Tab-separated table of C-alpha atoms in Angstrom:
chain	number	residue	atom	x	y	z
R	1	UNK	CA	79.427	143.284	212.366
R	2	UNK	CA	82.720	144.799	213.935
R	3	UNK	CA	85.859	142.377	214.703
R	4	UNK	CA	88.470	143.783	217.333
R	5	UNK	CA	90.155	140.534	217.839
R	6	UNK	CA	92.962	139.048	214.848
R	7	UNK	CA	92.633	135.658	216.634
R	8	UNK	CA	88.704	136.117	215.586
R	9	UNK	CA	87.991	132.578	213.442
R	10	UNK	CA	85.865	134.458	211.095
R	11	UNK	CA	89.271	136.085	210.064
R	12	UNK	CA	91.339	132.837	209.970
R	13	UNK	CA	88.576	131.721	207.409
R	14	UNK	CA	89.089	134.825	204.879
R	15	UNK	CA	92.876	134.450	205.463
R	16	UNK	CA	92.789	130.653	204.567
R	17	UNK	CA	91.549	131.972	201.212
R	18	UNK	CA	95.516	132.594	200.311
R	19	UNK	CA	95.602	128.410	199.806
R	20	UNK	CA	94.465	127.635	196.398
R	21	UNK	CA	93.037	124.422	197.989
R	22	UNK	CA	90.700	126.366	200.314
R	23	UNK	CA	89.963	128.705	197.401
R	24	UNK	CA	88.992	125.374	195.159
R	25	UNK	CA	86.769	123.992	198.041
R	26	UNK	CA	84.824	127.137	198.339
R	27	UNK	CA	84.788	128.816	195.182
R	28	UNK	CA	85.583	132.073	196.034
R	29	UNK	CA	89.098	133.958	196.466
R	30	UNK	CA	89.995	137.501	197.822
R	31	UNK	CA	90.093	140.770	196.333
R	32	UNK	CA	92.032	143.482	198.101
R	33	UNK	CA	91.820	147.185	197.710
R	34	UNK	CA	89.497	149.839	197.254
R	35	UNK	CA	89.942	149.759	193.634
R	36	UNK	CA	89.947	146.396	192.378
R	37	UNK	CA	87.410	145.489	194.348
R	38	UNK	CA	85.415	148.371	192.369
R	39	UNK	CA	86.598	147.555	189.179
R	40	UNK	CA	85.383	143.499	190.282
R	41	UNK	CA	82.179	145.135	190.791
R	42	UNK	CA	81.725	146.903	188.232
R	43	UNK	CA	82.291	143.972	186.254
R	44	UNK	CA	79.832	141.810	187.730
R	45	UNK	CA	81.133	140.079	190.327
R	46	UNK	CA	78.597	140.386	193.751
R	47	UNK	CA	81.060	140.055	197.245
R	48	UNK	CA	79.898	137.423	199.843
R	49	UNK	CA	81.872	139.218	202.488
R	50	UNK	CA	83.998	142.805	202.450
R	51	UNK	CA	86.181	143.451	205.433
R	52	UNK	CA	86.455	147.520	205.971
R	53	UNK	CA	88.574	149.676	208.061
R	54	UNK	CA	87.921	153.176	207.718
R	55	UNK	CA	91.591	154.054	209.723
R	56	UNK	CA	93.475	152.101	206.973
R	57	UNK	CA	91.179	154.502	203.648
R	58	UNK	CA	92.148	157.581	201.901
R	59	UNK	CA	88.627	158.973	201.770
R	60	UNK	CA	86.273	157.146	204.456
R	61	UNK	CA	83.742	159.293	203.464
R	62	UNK	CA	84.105	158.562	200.057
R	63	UNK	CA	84.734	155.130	199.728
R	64	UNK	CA	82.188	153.602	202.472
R	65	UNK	CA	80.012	154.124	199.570
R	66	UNK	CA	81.547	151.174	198.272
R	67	UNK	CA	80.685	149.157	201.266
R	68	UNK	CA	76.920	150.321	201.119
R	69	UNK	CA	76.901	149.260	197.427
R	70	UNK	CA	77.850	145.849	198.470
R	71	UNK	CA	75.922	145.433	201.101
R	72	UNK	CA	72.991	146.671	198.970
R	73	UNK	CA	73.806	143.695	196.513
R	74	UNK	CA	73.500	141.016	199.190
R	75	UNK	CA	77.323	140.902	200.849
R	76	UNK	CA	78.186	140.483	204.249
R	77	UNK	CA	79.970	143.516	205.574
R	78	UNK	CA	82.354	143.297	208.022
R	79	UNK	CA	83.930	146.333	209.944
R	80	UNK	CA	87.152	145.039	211.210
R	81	UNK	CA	89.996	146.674	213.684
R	82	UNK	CA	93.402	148.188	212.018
R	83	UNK	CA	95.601	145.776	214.083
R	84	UNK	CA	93.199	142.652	213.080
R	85	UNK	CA	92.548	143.726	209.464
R	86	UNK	CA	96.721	144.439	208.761
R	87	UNK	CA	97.127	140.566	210.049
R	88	UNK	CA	94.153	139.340	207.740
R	89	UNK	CA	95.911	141.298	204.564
R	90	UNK	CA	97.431	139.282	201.841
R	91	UNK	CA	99.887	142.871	200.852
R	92	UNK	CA	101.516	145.196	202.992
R	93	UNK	CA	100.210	148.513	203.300
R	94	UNK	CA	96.630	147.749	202.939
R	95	UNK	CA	93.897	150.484	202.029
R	96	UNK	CA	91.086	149.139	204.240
R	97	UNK	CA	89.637	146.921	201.617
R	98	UNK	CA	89.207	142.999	201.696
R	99	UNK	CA	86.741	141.117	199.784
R	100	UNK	CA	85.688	137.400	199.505
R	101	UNK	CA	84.442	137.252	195.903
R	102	UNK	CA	83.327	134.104	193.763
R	103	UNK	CA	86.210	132.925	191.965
R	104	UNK	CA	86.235	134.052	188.430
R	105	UNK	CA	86.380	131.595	184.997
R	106	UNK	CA	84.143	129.200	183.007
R	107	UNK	CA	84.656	125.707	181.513
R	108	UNK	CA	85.406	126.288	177.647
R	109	UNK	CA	82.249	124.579	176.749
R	110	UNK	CA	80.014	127.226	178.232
R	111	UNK	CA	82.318	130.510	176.965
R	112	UNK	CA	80.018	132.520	174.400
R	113	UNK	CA	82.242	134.004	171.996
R	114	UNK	CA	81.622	137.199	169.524
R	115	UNK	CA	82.188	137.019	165.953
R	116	UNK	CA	86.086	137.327	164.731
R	117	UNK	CA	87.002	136.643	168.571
R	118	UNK	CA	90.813	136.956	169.283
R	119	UNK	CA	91.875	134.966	172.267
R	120	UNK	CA	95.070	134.281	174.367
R	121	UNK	CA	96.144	130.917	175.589
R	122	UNK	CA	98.827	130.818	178.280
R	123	UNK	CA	100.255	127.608	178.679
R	124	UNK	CA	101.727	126.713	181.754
R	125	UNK	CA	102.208	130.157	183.502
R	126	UNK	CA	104.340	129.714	186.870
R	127	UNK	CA	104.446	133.187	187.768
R	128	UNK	CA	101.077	134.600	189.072
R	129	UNK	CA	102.155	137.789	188.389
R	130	UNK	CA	102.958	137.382	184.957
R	131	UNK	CA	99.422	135.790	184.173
R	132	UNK	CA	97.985	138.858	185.782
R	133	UNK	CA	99.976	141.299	183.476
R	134	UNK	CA	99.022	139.444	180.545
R	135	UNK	CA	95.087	140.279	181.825
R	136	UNK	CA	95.867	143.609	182.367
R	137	UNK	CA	96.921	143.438	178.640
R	138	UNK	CA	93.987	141.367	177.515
R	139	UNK	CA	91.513	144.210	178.927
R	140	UNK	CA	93.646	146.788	177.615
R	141	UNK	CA	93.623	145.616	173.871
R	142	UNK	CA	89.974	144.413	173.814
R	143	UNK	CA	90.922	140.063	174.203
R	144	UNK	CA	87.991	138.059	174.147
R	145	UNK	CA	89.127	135.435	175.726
R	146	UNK	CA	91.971	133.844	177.765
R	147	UNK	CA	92.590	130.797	178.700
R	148	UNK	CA	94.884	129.038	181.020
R	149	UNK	CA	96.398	126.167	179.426
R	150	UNK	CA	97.493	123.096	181.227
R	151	UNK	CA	97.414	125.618	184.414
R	152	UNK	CA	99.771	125.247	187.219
R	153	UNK	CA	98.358	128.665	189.193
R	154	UNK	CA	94.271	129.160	189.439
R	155	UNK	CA	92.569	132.543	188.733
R	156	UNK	CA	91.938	133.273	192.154
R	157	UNK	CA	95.557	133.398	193.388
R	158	UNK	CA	96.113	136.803	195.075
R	159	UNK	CA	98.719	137.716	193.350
R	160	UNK	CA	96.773	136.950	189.891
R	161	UNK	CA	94.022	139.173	191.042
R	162	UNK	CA	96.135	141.361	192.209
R	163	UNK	CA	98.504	141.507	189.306
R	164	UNK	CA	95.680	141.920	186.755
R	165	UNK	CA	94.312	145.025	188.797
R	166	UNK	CA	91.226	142.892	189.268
R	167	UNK	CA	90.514	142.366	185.185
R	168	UNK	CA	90.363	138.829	185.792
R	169	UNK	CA	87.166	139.904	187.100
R	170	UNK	CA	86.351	142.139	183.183
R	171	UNK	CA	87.938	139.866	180.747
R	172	UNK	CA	86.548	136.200	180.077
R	173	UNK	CA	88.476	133.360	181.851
R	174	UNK	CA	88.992	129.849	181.556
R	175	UNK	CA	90.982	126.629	182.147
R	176	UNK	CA	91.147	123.707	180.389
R	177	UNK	CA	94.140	120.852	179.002
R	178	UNK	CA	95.784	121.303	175.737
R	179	UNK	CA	93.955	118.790	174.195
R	180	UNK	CA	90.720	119.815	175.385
R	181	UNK	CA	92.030	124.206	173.443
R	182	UNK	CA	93.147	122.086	170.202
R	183	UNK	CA	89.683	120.604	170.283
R	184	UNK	CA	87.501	123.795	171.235
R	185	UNK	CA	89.600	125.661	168.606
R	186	UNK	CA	89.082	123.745	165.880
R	187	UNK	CA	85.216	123.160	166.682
R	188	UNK	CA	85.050	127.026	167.090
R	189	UNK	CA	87.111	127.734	163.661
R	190	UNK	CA	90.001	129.668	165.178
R	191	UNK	CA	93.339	129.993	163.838
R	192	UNK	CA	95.701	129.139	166.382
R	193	UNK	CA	99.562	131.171	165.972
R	194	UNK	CA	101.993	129.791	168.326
R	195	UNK	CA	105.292	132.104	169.343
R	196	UNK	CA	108.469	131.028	168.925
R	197	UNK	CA	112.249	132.337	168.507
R	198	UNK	CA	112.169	129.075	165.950
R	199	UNK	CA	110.184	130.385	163.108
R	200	UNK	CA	111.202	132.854	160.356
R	201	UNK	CA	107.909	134.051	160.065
R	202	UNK	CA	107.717	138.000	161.933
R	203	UNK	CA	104.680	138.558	164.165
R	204	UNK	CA	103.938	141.207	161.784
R	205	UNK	CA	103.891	139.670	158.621
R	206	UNK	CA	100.573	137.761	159.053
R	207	UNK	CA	96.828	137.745	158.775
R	208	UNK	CA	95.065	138.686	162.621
R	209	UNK	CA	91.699	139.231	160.433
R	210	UNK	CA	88.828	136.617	161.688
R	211	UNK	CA	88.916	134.231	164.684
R	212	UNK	CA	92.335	133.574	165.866
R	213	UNK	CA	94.254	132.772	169.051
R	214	UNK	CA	97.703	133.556	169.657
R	215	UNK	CA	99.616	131.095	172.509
R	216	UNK	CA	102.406	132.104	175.029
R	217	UNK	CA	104.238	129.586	176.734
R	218	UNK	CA	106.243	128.935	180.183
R	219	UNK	CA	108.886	131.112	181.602
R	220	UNK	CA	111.685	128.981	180.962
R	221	UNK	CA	111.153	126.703	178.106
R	222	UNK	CA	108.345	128.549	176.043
R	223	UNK	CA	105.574	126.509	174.394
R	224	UNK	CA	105.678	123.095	174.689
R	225	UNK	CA	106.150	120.485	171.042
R	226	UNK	CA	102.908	119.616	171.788
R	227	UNK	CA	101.509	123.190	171.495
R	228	UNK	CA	104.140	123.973	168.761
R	229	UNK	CA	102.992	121.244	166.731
R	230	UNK	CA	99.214	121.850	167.459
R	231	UNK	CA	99.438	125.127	165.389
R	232	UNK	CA	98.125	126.488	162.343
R	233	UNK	CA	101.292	128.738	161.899
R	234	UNK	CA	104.117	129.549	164.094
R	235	UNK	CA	105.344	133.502	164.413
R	236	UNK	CA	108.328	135.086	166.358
R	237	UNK	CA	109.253	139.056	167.604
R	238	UNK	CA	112.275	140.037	166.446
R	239	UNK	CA	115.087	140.382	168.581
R	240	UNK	CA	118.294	141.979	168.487
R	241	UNK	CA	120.130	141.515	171.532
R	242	UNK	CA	122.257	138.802	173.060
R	243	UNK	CA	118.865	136.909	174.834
R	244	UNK	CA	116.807	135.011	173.056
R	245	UNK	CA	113.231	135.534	174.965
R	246	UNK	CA	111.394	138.042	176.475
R	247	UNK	CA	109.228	138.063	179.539
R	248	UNK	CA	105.869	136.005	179.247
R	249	UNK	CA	103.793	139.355	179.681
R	250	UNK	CA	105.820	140.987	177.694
R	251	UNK	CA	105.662	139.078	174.763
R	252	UNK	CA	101.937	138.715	174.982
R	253	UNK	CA	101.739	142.619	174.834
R	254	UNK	CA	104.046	142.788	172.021
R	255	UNK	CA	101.768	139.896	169.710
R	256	UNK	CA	98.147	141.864	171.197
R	257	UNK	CA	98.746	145.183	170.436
R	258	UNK	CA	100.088	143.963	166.564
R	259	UNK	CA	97.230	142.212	166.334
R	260	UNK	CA	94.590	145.026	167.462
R	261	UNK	CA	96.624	147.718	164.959
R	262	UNK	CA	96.013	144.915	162.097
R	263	UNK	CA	92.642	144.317	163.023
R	264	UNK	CA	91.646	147.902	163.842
R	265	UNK	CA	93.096	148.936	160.162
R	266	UNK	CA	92.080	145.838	158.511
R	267	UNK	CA	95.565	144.642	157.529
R	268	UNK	CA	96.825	141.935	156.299
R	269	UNK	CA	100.073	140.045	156.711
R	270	UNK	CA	101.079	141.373	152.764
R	271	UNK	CA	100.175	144.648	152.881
R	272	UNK	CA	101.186	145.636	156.452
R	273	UNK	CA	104.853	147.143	155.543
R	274	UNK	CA	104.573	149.392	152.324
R	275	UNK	CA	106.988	149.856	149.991
């Protein structure tokens, strides 16, 4: 199919895909860019629909390959106009890639976890773009699981996919209340660690062997009493400078990559500072 026209409704319905209540009603949410949209696929998700433009790609010859893939796995392919595909873009600069993908995440009650899991819950992220770092971070240092507590952005927002270079599409996602984590984390057997400035307890100085989730909390205010008092222990990253937090995504990184280097080395909490 080719579409000349930006006015062309077919478009209007992929663009209406930047509303999280159009992405809730349909299921599906857009992935833009050659790469992402490869990484999405190579990760299992199967496009309904991919918008090309071979004037807007780096290497048509190359990269139409990508389109052919799709189409070969049942998508709809679409080649669209430069003018028309620009005004359908969710980012400036586009690459001539726009996908309509099934929106990624599972209830908790159908997530399989593998043994000694280690899993990230977010609770209340406001910035999309922060919830896609923390994915980026979460593919990067092997997270089984994260999960979107008490959500206030889905996991199809653009700039979530787009933030998390399309690894919301390779790392498991879900959503769920904090009542309904406490619950699955207990019935699982996972250790839940909460962060917090208000803790002596270093995020270095404990056990990250066996199942165990760490939580993150909101922007502003950081992890709710509720969440707080929901936790098996509470553990902080020290800081030496007049503020007292970090950025979300940040933090998250920090906590991950201390507990992969325990894990990896089979630390513990006593033995990880000798001497």
């Amino acid at each position: 199919m080719q579409i000349t026209s930006p006015a062309n409704p077919r478009l209007k319905g992929v663009a209406a895909l930047r509303r999280r209540r159009e992405r809730e009603d349909s299921g599906t949410c857009l992935v833009e860019g050659y790469e992402e949209l490869a990484l999405a696929m190579d990760a299992g998700a199967i496009p309904e629909v991919v918008l090309h433009c071979a004037e807007l790609m780096l290497d048509p010859a190359a990269q139409l390959l990508l389109v052919e893939r799709a189409r070969s796995l049942g998508a709809q392919t679409w080649e669209v106009a430069r003018a028309a595909f620009e005004k359908t873009a969710y980012r400036e600069g586009p690459d001539g890639f726009l996908a309509v993908v099934p929106t990624p995440g599972l209830p908790l009650a159908q997530v399989t976890l593998p043994p000694d899991p280690l899993v990230l819950l977010c609770e209340g992220i406001e910035k999309p773009g922060n919830l896609g770092a923390m994915l980026r971070t979460a593919d990067a240092a092997g997270i089984d699981l994260v999960v979107a507590v008490d959500p206030v952005t889905d996991w199809g927002n653009p700039n979530v996919v787009r933030g998390s270079k399309a690894t919301v599409f390779s790392v498991p996602v879900a959503s769920a209340t904090l009542g309904e984590t406490i619950a699955w984390l207990a019935d699982h057997g996972v250790r839940h660690l909460a962060t917090t400035p208000d803790t002596e307890t270093v995020h270095t100085d404990v056990d990250w062997s066996g199942p165990v989730a760490f939580s993150v909390g909101t922007e502003k205010y950081g992890l709710t009493d509720a969440a707080l008092e929901a936790a098996d222990e509470r553990i902080r990253i020290p800081m030496h400078g007049v503020v007292n937090s970090l950025n979300v995504a940040t933090s998250a990184a920090i906590v991950a990559y201390e507990a992969l280097r325990h894990r990896s080395r089979g630390l513990s909490g006593q033995d990880s500072h000798p001497g």
